[in-house]
Amino acid sequence: MASYYVNKNQQSNGDHEVHTTGCSWLPQTANRIYLGEFAGCASAVAEAKKHYSQVNGCYYCCEACHTG
């Protein structure tokens, strides 16, 4: 199980990226929403979609959920 967060700030393409604890690209505390503990990124991305309609997994820490 890992802790997941979604970035409050969108990327230039509109995506709000999902990250795990320890990711080099994890935003500062004020710029992220804690999503919870999940066994994989797919569940974390689904949870993030409750906050934002356009969500993507981080290329570095959630590669299996990164769509490009």
Tab-separated table of N, CA and C in Angstrom:
chain	number	residue	atom	x	y	z
A	1	MET	N	0.843	-1.185	0.000
A	1	MET	CA	0.000	0.000	0.000
A	1	MET	C	0.885	1.244	0.000
A	2	ALA	N	0.462	2.206	-0.762
A	2	ALA	CA	1.195	3.466	-0.843
A	2	ALA	C	0.230	4.622	-0.625
A	3	SER	N	0.771	5.742	-0.179
A	3	SER	CA	-0.020	6.969	-0.024
A	3	SER	C	0.002	7.735	-1.343
A	4	TYR	N	-1.163	8.200	-1.759
A	4	TYR	CA	-1.291	8.917	-3.031
A	4	TYR	C	-1.841	10.318	-2.809
A	5	TYR	N	-1.417	11.213	-3.696
A	5	TYR	CA	-1.820	12.618	-3.660
A	5	TYR	C	-2.125	13.073	-5.079
A	6	VAL	N	-2.984	14.088	-5.195
A	6	VAL	CA	-3.223	14.709	-6.491
A	6	VAL	C	-2.794	16.165	-6.394
A	7	ASN	N	-2.154	16.622	-7.444
A	7	ASN	CA	-1.691	18.000	-7.521
A	7	ASN	C	-2.888	18.926	-7.741
A	8	LYS	N	-3.014	19.955	-6.905
A	8	LYS	CA	-4.091	20.938	-7.069
A	8	LYS	C	-3.873	21.793	-8.311
A	9	ASN	N	-2.620	21.949	-8.703
A	9	ASN	CA	-2.275	22.767	-9.868
A	9	ASN	C	-2.262	21.899	-11.113
A	10	GLN	N	-2.959	22.338	-12.137
A	10	GLN	CA	-2.991	21.551	-13.373
A	10	GLN	C	-1.737	21.779	-14.206
A	11	GLN	N	-1.414	20.776	-15.008
A	11	GLN	CA	-0.305	20.867	-15.949
A	11	GLN	C	-0.752	21.744	-17.129
A	12	SER	N	0.155	22.054	-18.021
A	12	SER	CA	-0.180	22.908	-19.174
A	12	SER	C	-1.269	22.295	-20.056
A	13	ASN	N	-1.412	20.967	-20.020
A	13	ASN	CA	-2.445	20.300	-20.820
A	13	ASN	C	-3.760	20.116	-20.057
A	14	GLY	N	-3.807	20.601	-18.819
A	14	GLY	CA	-5.028	20.506	-18.027
A	14	GLY	C	-5.075	19.351	-17.041
A	15	ASP	N	-4.111	18.438	-17.112
A	15	ASP	CA	-4.076	17.289	-16.207
A	15	ASP	C	-3.718	17.692	-14.783
A	16	HIS	N	-4.354	17.019	-13.826
A	16	HIS	CA	-3.958	17.080	-12.425
A	16	HIS	C	-3.281	15.740	-12.162
A	17	GLU	N	-1.993	15.762	-11.862
A	17	GLU	CA	-1.228	14.524	-11.745
A	17	GLU	C	-1.333	13.890	-10.358
A	18	VAL	N	-1.375	12.568	-10.360
A	18	VAL	CA	-1.388	11.765	-9.141
A	18	VAL	C	0.040	11.309	-8.854
A	19	HIS	N	0.448	11.434	-7.583
A	19	HIS	CA	1.804	11.083	-7.151
A	19	HIS	C	1.755	10.226	-5.891
A	20	THR	N	2.850	9.533	-5.633
A	20	THR	CA	3.018	8.783	-4.390
A	20	THR	C	3.987	9.535	-3.475
A	21	THR	N	3.934	9.192	-2.196
A	21	THR	CA	4.898	9.744	-1.249
A	21	THR	C	6.298	9.380	-1.720
A	22	GLY	N	7.212	10.320	-1.654
A	22	GLY	CA	8.587	10.059	-2.049
A	22	GLY	C	8.911	10.397	-3.490
A	23	CYS	N	7.897	10.704	-4.293
A	23	CYS	CA	8.146	11.071	-5.687
A	23	CYS	C	8.869	12.417	-5.736
A	24	SER	N	9.844	12.522	-6.599
A	24	SER	CA	10.587	13.775	-6.769
A	24	SER	C	9.695	14.901	-7.276
A	25	TRP	N	8.585	14.569	-7.916
A	25	TRP	CA	7.676	15.560	-8.492
A	25	TRP	C	6.455	15.820	-7.610
A	26	LEU	N	6.420	15.232	-6.413
A	26	LEU	CA	5.309	15.454	-5.488
A	26	LEU	C	5.247	16.937	-5.124
A	27	PRO	N	4.096	17.573	-5.326
A	27	PRO	CA	4.003	19.005	-5.030
A	27	PRO	C	4.081	19.285	-3.530
A	28	GLN	N	4.357	20.537	-3.187
A	28	GLN	CA	4.402	20.946	-1.794
A	28	GLN	C	3.044	20.707	-1.144
A	29	THR	N	3.048	20.586	0.172
A	29	THR	CA	1.846	20.254	0.934
A	29	THR	C	0.659	21.144	0.585
A	30	ALA	N	0.879	22.429	0.424
A	30	ALA	CA	-0.213	23.363	0.132
A	30	ALA	C	-0.813	23.156	-1.257
A	31	ASN	N	-0.086	22.461	-2.122
A	31	ASN	CA	-0.515	22.283	-3.516
A	31	ASN	C	-0.967	20.863	-3.839
A	32	ARG	N	-1.328	20.099	-2.825
A	32	ARG	CA	-1.757	18.718	-3.083
A	32	ARG	C	-2.912	18.332	-2.175
A	33	ILE	N	-3.650	17.326	-2.619
A	33	ILE	CA	-4.759	16.754	-1.859
A	33	ILE	C	-4.409	15.299	-1.579
A	34	TYR	N	-4.484	14.907	-0.312
A	34	TYR	CA	-4.246	13.512	0.056
A	34	TYR	C	-5.428	12.676	-0.400
A	35	LEU	N	-5.146	11.621	-1.138
A	35	LEU	CA	-6.201	10.751	-1.666
A	35	LEU	C	-6.431	9.527	-0.797
A	36	GLY	N	-5.386	9.052	-0.127
A	36	GLY	CA	-5.506	7.874	0.715
A	36	GLY	C	-4.443	6.844	0.390
A	37	GLU	N	-4.597	5.682	1.010
A	37	GLU	CA	-3.695	4.543	0.810
A	37	GLU	C	-4.357	3.585	-0.175
A	38	PHE	N	-3.611	3.219	-1.204
A	38	PHE	CA	-4.135	2.314	-2.231
A	38	PHE	C	-3.087	1.285	-2.608
A	39	ALA	N	-3.554	0.135	-3.078
A	39	ALA	CA	-2.649	-0.925	-3.515
A	39	ALA	C	-2.046	-0.625	-4.885
A	40	GLY	N	-2.678	0.259	-5.649
A	40	GLY	CA	-2.179	0.594	-6.977
A	40	GLY	C	-2.688	1.945	-7.431
A	41	CYS	N	-2.082	2.435	-8.504
A	41	CYS	CA	-2.397	3.782	-8.971
A	41	CYS	C	-3.795	3.901	-9.577
A	42	ALA	N	-4.344	2.841	-10.120
A	42	ALA	CA	-5.663	2.932	-10.756
A	42	ALA	C	-6.729	3.370	-9.752
A	43	SER	N	-6.688	2.840	-8.560
A	43	SER	CA	-7.645	3.232	-7.524
A	43	SER	C	-7.426	4.678	-7.099
A	44	ALA	N	-6.169	5.090	-7.040
A	44	ALA	CA	-5.846	6.471	-6.669
A	44	ALA	C	-6.322	7.453	-7.737
A	45	VAL	N	-6.147	7.095	-9.002
A	45	VAL	CA	-6.617	7.949	-10.102
A	45	VAL	C	-8.142	8.062	-10.059
A	46	ALA	N	-8.823	6.962	-9.784
A	46	ALA	CA	-10.287	6.993	-9.672
A	46	ALA	C	-10.719	7.917	-8.537
A	47	GLU	N	-10.006	7.876	-7.440
A	47	GLU	CA	-10.310	8.761	-6.307
A	47	GLU	C	-10.049	10.218	-6.687
A	48	ALA	N	-8.965	10.486	-7.401
A	48	ALA	CA	-8.627	11.846	-7.822
A	48	ALA	C	-9.685	12.421	-8.756
A	49	LYS	N	-10.344	11.552	-9.532
A	49	LYS	CA	-11.383	12.017	-10.456
A	49	LYS	C	-12.634	12.499	-9.727
A	50	LYS	N	-12.716	12.259	-8.430
A	50	LYS	CA	-13.791	12.823	-7.615
A	50	LYS	C	-13.526	14.308	-7.360
A	51	HIS	N	-12.275	14.719	-7.519
A	51	HIS	CA	-11.878	16.113	-7.307
A	51	HIS	C	-11.735	16.885	-8.621
A	52	TYR	N	-11.194	16.218	-9.629
A	52	TYR	CA	-10.906	16.856	-10.920
A	52	TYR	C	-11.307	15.919	-12.048
A	53	SER	N	-11.835	16.467	-13.128
A	53	SER	CA	-12.274	15.622	-14.247
A	53	SER	C	-11.110	15.142	-15.101
A	54	GLN	N	-10.033	15.911	-15.175
A	54	GLN	CA	-8.889	15.536	-16.011
A	54	GLN	C	-7.711	15.176	-15.104
A	55	VAL	N	-7.444	13.876	-14.995
A	55	VAL	CA	-6.431	13.348	-14.083
A	55	VAL	C	-5.515	12.405	-14.849
A	56	ASN	N	-4.247	12.385	-14.450
A	56	ASN	CA	-3.266	11.490	-15.074
A	56	ASN	C	-2.291	11.039	-14.002
A	57	GLY	N	-1.750	9.851	-14.153
A	57	GLY	CA	-0.716	9.377	-13.246
A	57	GLY	C	0.631	9.982	-13.606
A	58	CYS	N	1.437	10.251	-12.613
A	58	CYS	CA	2.787	10.775	-12.832
A	58	CYS	C	3.622	9.766	-13.624
A	59	TYR	N	4.360	10.254	-14.595
A	59	TYR	CA	5.209	9.399	-15.426
A	59	TYR	C	6.255	8.671	-14.580
A	60	TYR	N	6.701	9.292	-13.511
A	60	TYR	CA	7.807	8.753	-12.718
A	60	TYR	C	7.364	7.812	-11.584
A	61	CYS	N	6.277	8.131	-10.912
A	61	CYS	CA	5.885	7.293	-9.770
A	61	CYS	C	4.607	6.479	-10.011
A	62	CYS	N	3.853	6.828	-11.038
A	62	CYS	CA	2.608	6.122	-11.376
A	62	CYS	C	2.583	5.790	-12.861
A	63	GLU	N	3.678	5.263	-13.350
A	63	GLU	CA	3.835	5.040	-14.786
A	63	GLU	C	2.723	4.176	-15.383
A	64	ALA	N	2.246	3.201	-14.622
A	64	ALA	CA	1.181	2.320	-15.132
A	64	ALA	C	-0.115	3.083	-15.401
A	65	CYS	N	-0.268	4.244	-14.768
A	65	CYS	CA	-1.477	5.058	-14.941
A	65	CYS	C	-1.223	6.331	-15.731
A	66	HIS	N	-0.037	6.462	-16.273
A	66	HIS	CA	0.298	7.639	-17.078
A	66	HIS	C	-0.158	7.398	-18.508
A	67	THR	N	-0.975	8.316	-19.029
A	67	THR	CA	-1.556	8.100	-20.351
A	67	THR	C	-0.892	8.888	-21.462
A	68	GLY	N	0.166	9.589	-21.169
A	68	GLY	CA	0.890	10.230	-22.258
A	68	GLY	C	1.053	11.677	-22.206
